[in-house]
Every structure is written in structure tokens, then in C-alpha cells.
PQR file with spaces between the fields and no chain letter, atoms N, CA, C, O and H, PARSE charges and radii, in Angstrom:
ATOM       1  N    MET     1     -12.374   -4.895   -8.367 -0.4000 1.5000
ATOM       2  CA   MET     1     -13.220   -4.282   -7.932 -0.0000 2.0000
ATOM       3  C    MET     1     -12.354   -3.012   -9.344  0.5500 1.7000
ATOM       4  O    MET     1     -11.208   -2.566   -9.415 -0.5500 1.4000
ATOM       5  N    PRO     2     -13.511   -2.834  -10.188 -0.5600 1.5000
ATOM       6  CA   PRO     2     -12.033   -1.494  -11.007  0.2800 2.0000
ATOM       7  C    PRO     2     -12.076   -0.326   -9.832  0.5500 1.7000
ATOM       8  O    PRO     2     -11.009    0.163   -9.461 -0.5500 1.4000
ATOM       9  N    GLU     3     -13.117    0.037   -9.354 -0.4000 1.5000
ATOM      10  CA   GLU     3     -12.772    1.867   -9.197 -0.0000 2.0000
ATOM      11  C    GLU     3     -12.476    1.805   -7.592  0.5500 1.7000
ATOM      12  O    GLU     3     -12.533    2.925   -7.085 -0.5500 1.4000
ATOM      13  H    GLU     3     -13.984   -0.361   -9.656  0.4000 1.0000
ATOM      14  N    ALA     4     -12.085    0.452   -6.416 -0.4000 1.5000
ATOM      15  CA   ALA     4     -11.168    0.017   -5.358 -0.0000 2.0000
ATOM      16  C    ALA     4     -10.350    2.007   -5.634  0.5500 1.7000
ATOM      17  O    ALA     4     -10.228    2.962   -6.401 -0.5500 1.4000
ATOM      18  H    ALA     4     -12.038   -0.458   -6.828  0.4000 1.0000
ATOM      19  N    VAL     5     -10.017    1.386   -4.168 -0.4000 1.5000
ATOM      20  CA   VAL     5      -8.839    2.838   -4.183 -0.0000 2.0000
ATOM      21  C    VAL     5      -7.972    1.944   -2.884  0.5500 1.7000
ATOM      22  O    VAL     5      -8.308    1.548   -1.768 -0.5500 1.4000
ATOM      23  H    VAL     5     -10.117    0.610   -3.544  0.4000 1.0000
ATOM      24  N    GLY     6      -6.137    1.847   -4.049 -0.4000 1.5000
ATOM      25  CA   GLY     6      -4.952    1.301   -2.885 -0.0000 2.0000
ATOM      26  C    GLY     6      -4.157    1.973   -1.632  0.5500 1.7000
ATOM      27  O    GLY     6      -3.266    2.555   -2.251 -0.5500 1.4000
ATOM      28  H    GLY     6      -5.863    2.169   -4.955  0.4000 1.0000
ATOM      29  N    LEU     7      -4.058    2.092   -1.050 -0.4000 1.5000
ATOM      30  CA   LEU     7      -3.086    3.297    0.229 -0.0000 2.0000
ATOM      31  C    LEU     7      -2.260    2.463    1.145  0.5500 1.7000
ATOM      32  O    LEU     7      -2.603    1.543    1.887 -0.5500 1.4000
ATOM      33  H    LEU     7      -4.781    1.618   -0.547  0.4000 1.0000
ATOM      34  N    ALA     8      -1.061    3.010    0.916 -0.4000 1.5000
ATOM      35  CA   ALA     8       0.284    2.331    1.287 -0.0000 2.0000
ATOM      36  C    ALA     8      -0.087    3.374    2.403  0.5500 1.7000
ATOM      37  O    ALA     8      -0.728    4.325    1.956 -0.5500 1.4000
ATOM      38  H    ALA     8      -0.783    3.758    0.313  0.4000 1.0000
ATOM      39  N    GLU     9       0.170    3.415    3.756 -0.4000 1.5000
ATOM      40  CA   GLU     9       0.225    4.105    4.626 -0.0000 2.0000
ATOM      41  C    GLU     9       1.735    4.561    4.865  0.5500 1.7000
ATOM      42  O    GLU     9       2.591    3.685    4.991 -0.5500 1.4000
ATOM      43  H    GLU     9       0.691    2.643    4.119  0.4000 1.0000
ATOM      44  N    VAL    10       2.192    6.326    4.952 -0.4000 1.5000
ATOM      45  CA   VAL    10       4.071    5.871    4.567 -0.0000 2.0000
ATOM      46  C    VAL    10       4.641    6.467    5.858  0.5500 1.7000
ATOM      47  O    VAL    10       5.685    7.117    5.822 -0.5500 1.4000
ATOM      48  H    VAL    10       1.497    7.037    4.850  0.4000 1.0000
ATOM      49  N    GLY    11       3.858    6.221    7.186 -0.4000 1.5000
ATOM      50  CA   GLY    11       3.753    5.571    8.818 -0.0000 2.0000
ATOM      51  C    GLY    11       5.058    4.257    8.367  0.5500 1.7000
ATOM      52  O    GLY    11       6.230    4.566    8.582 -0.5500 1.4000
ATOM      53  H    GLY    11       3.010    5.693    7.215  0.4000 1.0000
ATOM      54  N    GLY    12       4.825    3.187    7.904 -0.4000 1.5000
ATOM      55  CA   GLY    12       5.053    1.647    7.151 -0.0000 2.0000
ATOM      56  C    GLY    12       5.673    2.107    6.031  0.5500 1.7000
ATOM      57  O    GLY    12       5.543    1.397    5.034 -0.5500 1.4000
ATOM      58  H    GLY    12       3.873    2.936    7.729  0.4000 1.0000
ATOM      59  N    MET    13       6.696    3.701    5.863 -0.4000 1.5000
ATOM      60  CA   MET    13       7.272    3.043    5.198 -0.0000 2.0000
ATOM      61  C    MET    13       8.968    3.498    5.394  0.5500 1.7000
ATOM      62  O    MET    13       9.251    4.662    5.675 -0.5500 1.4000
ATOM      63  H    MET    13       6.802    4.278    6.673  0.4000 1.0000
ATOM      64  N    PRO    14      10.478    1.998    5.134 -0.5600 1.5000
ATOM      65  CA   PRO    14      11.620    2.830    5.535  0.2800 2.0000
ATOM      66  C    PRO    14      11.713    3.530    6.047  0.5500 1.7000
ATOM      67  O    PRO    14      10.629    4.059    6.296 -0.5500 1.4000
ATOM      68  N    GLN    15      12.565    4.008    6.493 -0.4000 1.5000
ATOM      69  CA   GLN    15      13.281    5.358    6.524 -0.0000 2.0000
ATOM      70  C    GLN    15      14.089    5.649    5.238  0.5500 1.7000
ATOM      71  O    GLN    15      14.309    6.735    4.702 -0.5500 1.4000
ATOM      72  H    GLN    15      13.445    3.579    6.291  0.4000 1.0000
ATOM      73  N    ASP    16      14.693    3.705    4.680 -0.4000 1.5000
ATOM      74  CA   ASP    16      16.307    4.532    3.876 -0.0000 2.0000
ATOM      75  C    ASP    16      15.118    4.345    2.374  0.5500 1.7000
ATOM      76  O    ASP    16      15.541    4.471    1.225 -0.5500 1.4000
ATOM      77  H    ASP    16      14.515    2.823    5.116  0.4000 1.0000
ATOM      78  N    MET    17      13.532    4.014    2.714 -0.4000 1.5000
ATOM      79  CA   MET    17      12.447    3.790    1.186 -0.0000 2.0000
ATOM      80  C    MET    17      12.097    5.187    0.755  0.5500 1.7000
ATOM      81  O    MET    17      11.824    5.999    1.639 -0.5500 1.4000
ATOM      82  H    MET    17      13.188    3.912    3.648  0.4000 1.0000
ATOM      83  N    ASP    18      12.070    5.601   -0.651 -0.4000 1.5000
ATOM      84  CA   ASP    18      11.102    6.639   -1.574 -0.0000 2.0000
ATOM      85  C    ASP    18      10.753    6.557   -1.789  0.5500 1.7000
ATOM      86  O    ASP    18      11.116    5.816   -2.702 -0.5500 1.4000
ATOM      87  H    ASP    18      12.291    4.942   -1.369  0.4000 1.0000
ATOM      88  N    LEU    19       9.071    6.826   -1.913 -0.4000 1.5000
ATOM      89  CA   LEU    19       7.698    6.403   -2.298 -0.0000 2.0000
ATOM      90  C    LEU    19       7.936    6.170   -3.925  0.5500 1.7000
ATOM      91  O    LEU    19       8.744    6.618   -4.739 -0.5500 1.4000
ATOM      92  H    LEU    19       8.776    7.428   -1.172  0.4000 1.0000
ATOM      93  N    PRO    20       6.856    5.267   -3.983 -0.5600 1.5000
ATOM      94  CA   PRO    20       6.768    5.071   -5.672  0.2800 2.0000
ATOM      95  C    PRO    20       6.359    6.570   -6.164  0.5500 1.7000
ATOM      96  O    PRO    20       5.706    7.385   -5.512 -0.5500 1.4000
ATOM      97  N    ALA    21       6.856    6.723   -7.361 -0.4000 1.5000
ATOM      98  CA   ALA    21       6.611    7.563   -8.635 -0.0000 2.0000
ATOM      99  C    ALA    21       5.531    7.102   -9.120  0.5500 1.7000
ATOM     100  O    ALA    21       5.184    6.023   -9.601 -0.5500 1.4000
ATOM     101  H    ALA    21       7.387    6.061   -7.890  0.4000 1.0000
ATOM     102  N    VAL    22       4.846    8.515   -8.835 -0.4000 1.5000
ATOM     103  CA   VAL    22       3.021    8.882   -9.457 -0.0000 2.0000
ATOM     104  C    VAL    22       3.439    7.233  -11.038  0.5500 1.7000
ATOM     105  O    VAL    22       4.456    6.825  -11.599 -0.5500 1.4000
ATOM     106  H    VAL    22       5.128    9.391   -8.445  0.4000 1.0000
ATOM     107  N    GLY    23       2.331    6.968  -11.073 -0.4000 1.5000
ATOM     108  CA   GLY    23       2.380    5.879  -12.126 -0.0000 2.0000
ATOM     109  C    GLY    23       3.314    5.089  -12.189  0.5500 1.7000
ATOM     110  O    GLY    23       3.739    4.863  -13.322 -0.5500 1.4000
ATOM     111  H    GLY    23       1.505    7.299  -10.617  0.4000 1.0000
ATOM     112  N    ALA    24       4.017    4.340  -10.947 -0.4000 1.5000
ATOM     113  CA   ALA    24       4.555    3.064  -10.759 -0.0000 2.0000
ATOM     114  C    ALA    24       4.238    2.335  -10.823  0.5500 1.7000
ATOM     115  O    ALA    24       3.525    2.331   -9.819 -0.5500 1.4000
ATOM     116  H    ALA    24       3.672    4.524  -10.027  0.4000 1.0000
ATOM     117  N    GLU    25       4.041    1.022  -11.466 -0.4000 1.5000
ATOM     118  CA   GLU    25       3.567   -0.293  -10.636 -0.0000 2.0000
ATOM     119  C    GLU    25       4.470   -0.283   -9.889  0.5500 1.7000
ATOM     120  O    GLU    25       5.614    0.165   -9.964 -0.5500 1.4000
ATOM     121  H    GLU    25       4.619    1.025  -12.281  0.4000 1.0000
ATOM     122  N    VAL    26       3.387   -1.308   -8.404 -0.4000 1.5000
ATOM     123  CA   VAL    26       3.923   -1.449   -6.792 -0.0000 2.0000
ATOM     124  C    VAL    26       3.314   -2.541   -7.108  0.5500 1.7000
ATOM     125  O    VAL    26       2.764   -2.784   -8.182 -0.5500 1.4000
ATOM     126  H    VAL    26       2.457   -1.672   -8.343  0.4000 1.0000
ATOM     127  N    ALA    27       3.429   -3.454   -5.859 -0.4000 1.5000
ATOM     128  CA   ALA    27       2.905   -5.092   -5.888 -0.0000 2.0000
ATOM     129  C    ALA    27       2.345   -5.125   -3.956  0.5500 1.7000
ATOM     130  O    ALA    27       3.201   -5.092   -3.073 -0.5500 1.4000
ATOM     131  H    ALA    27       3.876   -3.256   -4.986  0.4000 1.0000
ATOM     132  N    GLY    28       1.578   -5.159   -3.793 -0.4000 1.5000
ATOM     133  CA   GLY    28       1.208   -5.463   -1.941 -0.0000 2.0000
ATOM     134  C    GLY    28       1.281   -6.503   -1.686  0.5500 1.7000
ATOM     135  O    GLY    28       1.712   -7.389   -2.424 -0.5500 1.4000
ATOM     136  H    GLY    28       0.882   -5.186   -4.511  0.4000 1.0000
ATOM     137  N    LYS    29       0.709   -6.673   -0.140 -0.4000 1.5000
ATOM     138  CA   LYS    29      -0.515   -7.482    0.505 -0.0000 2.0000
ATOM     139  C    LYS    29      -0.990   -6.545    1.172  0.5500 1.7000
ATOM     140  O    LYS    29      -0.487   -5.527    1.647 -0.5500 1.4000
ATOM     141  H    LYS    29       0.358   -5.953    0.460  0.4000 1.0000
ATOM     142  N    VAL    30      -2.801   -7.296    1.178 -0.4000 1.5000
ATOM     143  CA   VAL    30      -3.936   -6.220    1.144 -0.0000 2.0000
ATOM     144  C    VAL    30      -3.918   -6.935    2.960  0.5500 1.7000
ATOM     145  O    VAL    30      -3.935   -8.157    3.108 -0.5500 1.4000
ATOM     146  H    VAL    30      -3.209   -8.123    0.792  0.4000 1.0000
ATOM     147  N    VAL    31      -3.875   -5.745    4.493 -0.4000 1.5000
ATOM     148  CA   VAL    31      -3.664   -5.959    5.083 -0.0000 2.0000
ATOM     149  C    VAL    31      -5.250   -5.499    5.948  0.5500 1.7000
ATOM     150  O    VAL    31      -5.521   -5.771    7.117 -0.5500 1.4000
ATOM     151  H    VAL    31      -3.861   -4.752    4.372  0.4000 1.0000
ATOM     152  N    TRP    32      -5.839   -4.988    5.280 -0.4000 1.5000
ATOM     153  CA   TRP    32      -7.436   -3.946    6.016 -0.0000 2.0000
ATOM     154  C    TRP    32      -7.864   -3.735    4.681  0.5500 1.7000
ATOM     155  O    TRP    32      -7.066   -3.473    3.781 -0.5500 1.4000
ATOM     156  H    TRP    32      -5.618   -4.767    4.330  0.4000 1.0000
ATOM     157  N    ASP    33      -9.813   -3.897    4.412 -0.4000 1.5000
ATOM     158  CA   ASP    33     -10.209   -3.718    3.757 -0.0000 2.0000
ATOM     159  C    ASP    33     -11.455   -3.128    4.005  0.5500 1.7000
ATOM     160  O    ASP    33     -12.183   -3.728    4.795 -0.5500 1.4000
ATOM     161  H    ASP    33     -10.461   -4.109    5.144  0.4000 1.0000
ATOM     162  N    ALA    34     -11.956   -1.851    3.394 -0.4000 1.5000
ATOM     163  CA   ALA    34     -12.826   -0.797    3.784 -0.0000 2.0000
ATOM     164  C    ALA    34     -14.751   -1.385    2.756  0.5500 1.7000
ATOM     165  O    ALA    34     -15.409   -0.661    2.008 -0.5500 1.4000
ATOM     166  H    ALA    34     -11.364   -1.363    2.751  0.4000 1.0000
ATOM     167  N    ASP    35     -15.015   -2.590    3.097 -0.4000 1.5000
ATOM     168  CA   ASP    35     -16.034   -3.029    1.653 -0.0000 2.0000
ATOM     169  C    ASP    35     -17.254   -1.870    1.477  0.5500 1.7000
ATOM     170  O    ASP    35     -18.254   -2.153    0.819 -0.5500 1.4000
ATOM     171  H    ASP    35     -14.482   -3.178    3.704  0.4000 1.0000
ATOM     172  N    HIS    36     -17.123   -0.747    2.016 -0.4000 1.5000
ATOM     173  CA   HIS    36     -18.152    0.414    2.158 -0.0000 2.0000
ATOM     174  C    HIS    36     -17.524    0.809    0.783  0.5500 1.7000
ATOM     175  O    HIS    36     -18.002    0.593   -0.330 -0.5500 1.4000
ATOM     176  H    HIS    36     -16.310   -0.517    2.551  0.4000 1.0000
ATOM     177  N    ASN    37     -16.088    1.577    1.169 -0.4000 1.5000
ATOM     178  CA   ASN    37     -15.812    2.541   -0.389 -0.0000 2.0000
ATOM     179  C    ASN    37     -14.622    2.076   -1.172  0.5500 1.7000
ATOM     180  O    ASN    37     -13.877    2.737   -1.896 -0.5500 1.4000
ATOM     181  H    ASN    37     -15.700    1.753    2.074  0.4000 1.0000
ATOM     182  N    HIS    38     -14.598    0.804   -0.876 -0.4000 1.5000
ATOM     183  CA   HIS    38     -13.842    0.046   -1.918 -0.0000 2.0000
ATOM     184  C    HIS    38     -12.726    0.783   -1.658  0.5500 1.7000
ATOM     185  O    HIS    38     -12.610    1.815   -2.319 -0.5500 1.4000
ATOM     186  H    HIS    38     -15.203    0.267   -0.287  0.4000 1.0000
ATOM     187  N    GLN    39     -11.505    0.409   -0.524 -0.4000 1.5000
ATOM     188  CA   GLN    39     -10.120    1.026   -0.237 -0.0000 2.0000
ATOM     189  C    GLN    39      -9.981   -0.506   -0.115  0.5500 1.7000
ATOM     190  O    GLN    39     -10.632   -1.439   -0.584 -0.5500 1.4000
ATOM     191  H    GLN    39     -11.599   -0.429    0.013  0.4000 1.0000
ATOM     192  N    VAL    40      -8.802   -0.421    0.757 -0.4000 1.5000
ATOM     193  CA   VAL    40      -7.957   -1.621    0.967 -0.0000 2.0000
ATOM     194  C    VAL    40      -6.266   -0.547    0.826  0.5500 1.7000
ATOM     195  O    VAL    40      -5.731    0.025   -0.124 -0.5500 1.4000
ATOM     196  H    VAL    40      -8.273    0.337    1.138  0.4000 1.0000
ATOM     197  N    LYS    41      -5.802   -0.745    2.697 -0.4000 1.5000
ATOM     198  CA   LYS    41      -4.447   -0.277    3.346 -0.0000 2.0000
ATOM     199  C    LYS    41      -3.145   -1.498    2.437  0.5500 1.7000
ATOM     200  O    LYS    41      -3.316   -2.699    2.228 -0.5500 1.4000
ATOM     201  H    LYS    41      -6.236   -1.209    3.469  0.4000 1.0000
ATOM     202  N    ILE    42      -2.430   -1.003    2.219 -0.4000 1.5000
ATOM     203  CA   ILE    42      -1.164   -2.501    2.129 -0.0000 2.0000
ATOM     204  C    ILE    42       0.139   -2.399    2.191  0.5500 1.7000
ATOM     205  O    ILE    42       0.462   -1.244    1.916 -0.5500 1.4000
ATOM     206  H    ILE    42      -2.290   -0.027    2.389  0.4000 1.0000
ATOM     207  N    LYS    43       0.844   -2.923    2.373 -0.4000 1.5000
ATOM     208  CA   LYS    43       2.277   -2.617    2.850 -0.0000 2.0000
ATOM     209  C    LYS    43       2.637   -3.367    1.534  0.5500 1.7000
ATOM     210  O    LYS    43       2.292   -4.481    1.141 -0.5500 1.4000
ATOM     211  H    LYS    43       0.581   -3.862    2.596  0.4000 1.0000
ATOM     212  N    LEU    44       3.646   -2.166    0.823 -0.4000 1.5000
ATOM     213  CA   LEU    44       4.179   -2.750   -0.803 -0.0000 2.0000
ATOM     214  C    LEU    44       5.236   -3.732   -0.741  0.5500 1.7000
ATOM     215  O    LEU    44       6.130   -3.775    0.104 -0.5500 1.4000
ATOM     216  H    LEU    44       3.926   -1.260    1.142  0.4000 1.0000
ATOM     217  N    ASP    45       5.095   -4.332   -1.483 -0.4000 1.5000
ATOM     218  CA   ASP    45       6.390   -5.559   -1.098 -0.0000 2.0000
ATOM     219  C    ASP    45       7.750   -4.990   -1.389  0.5500 1.7000
ATOM     220  O    ASP    45       8.504   -5.025   -0.417 -0.5500 1.4000
ATOM     221  H    ASP    45       4.368   -4.297   -2.170  0.4000 1.0000
ATOM     222  N    GLU    46       8.050   -4.678   -2.054 -0.4000 1.5000
ATOM     223  CA   GLU    46       9.544   -3.730   -1.947 -0.0000 2.0000
ATOM     224  C    GLU    46       9.759   -2.924   -0.462  0.5500 1.7000
ATOM     225  O    GLU    46      10.915   -2.757   -0.072 -0.5500 1.4000
ATOM     226  H    GLU    46       7.437   -4.649   -2.844  0.4000 1.0000
ATOM     227  N    TRP    47       8.742   -2.482    0.270 -0.4000 1.5000
ATOM     228  CA   TRP    47       8.882   -2.632    2.384 -0.0000 2.0000
ATOM     229  C    TRP    47       8.756   -3.287    2.674  0.5500 1.7000
ATOM     230  O    TRP    47       9.277   -3.443    3.778 -0.5500 1.4000
ATOM     231  H    TRP    47       7.803   -2.618   -0.047  0.4000 1.0000
ATOM     232  N    CYS    48       8.097   -4.262    2.218 -0.4000 1.5000
ATOM     233  CA   CYS    48       8.431   -5.544    3.385 -0.0000 2.0000
ATOM     234  C    CYS    48      10.170   -6.625    3.694  0.5500 1.7000
ATOM     235  O    CYS    48      10.658   -7.297    4.602 -0.5500 1.4000
ATOM     236  H    CYS    48       7.674   -4.136    1.321  0.4000 1.0000
ATOM     237  N    ARG    49      10.609   -6.111    2.019 -0.4000 1.5000
ATOM     238  CA   ARG    49      12.108   -6.601    1.509 -0.0000 2.0000
ATOM     239  C    ARG    49      13.362   -5.794    2.230  0.5500 1.7000
ATOM     240  O    ARG    49      14.511   -6.222    2.124 -0.5500 1.4000
ATOM     241  H    ARG    49      10.213   -5.565    1.281  0.4000 1.0000
ATOM     242  N    SER    50      13.075   -4.698    2.907 -0.4000 1.5000
ATOM     243  CA   SER    50      13.944   -4.103    3.509 -0.0000 2.0000
ATOM     244  C    SER    50      13.875   -3.764    5.173  0.5500 1.7000
ATOM     245  O    SER    50      14.538   -2.882    5.719 -0.5500 1.4000
ATOM     246  H    SER    50      12.141   -4.350    2.993  0.4000 1.0000
ATOM     247  N    GLU    51      12.734   -4.846    5.977 -0.4000 1.5000
ATOM     248  CA   GLU    51      12.563   -5.234    6.977 -0.0000 2.0000
ATOM     249  C    GLU    51      13.701   -6.712    7.370  0.5500 1.7000
ATOM     250  O    GLU    51      13.633   -7.269    8.466 -0.5500 1.4000
ATOM     251  H    GLU    51      12.195   -5.562    5.533  0.4000 1.0000
């Protein structure tokens, strides 16, 4: 879905990590979706490695 929006919630970010820079390429796992507005909530792989 080209117009999809991915949301990474900062509440799930480990304290020792920084937000990805604007334009950075990220990867993650979809943990929630909303079909009506094409949004997905993702858990970033980089944040998972620090757990």
C-alpha cells in the first residue's frame, strides 16, 4: 500500500536509544493495523535488539 503510514511509538523506545533520523531507512515488525486509514504500528528491529 504506497500511501500507508507507519507509526513507531516512542513509548516503546529503549531509554538508551535515539529516534531514527528523518529519511533514515528502518525495518520492523507490524504489531497493529488500521485498514480504514492504512496505518500500521511497528516495533523497530533496532529497538528489539537492545531488549
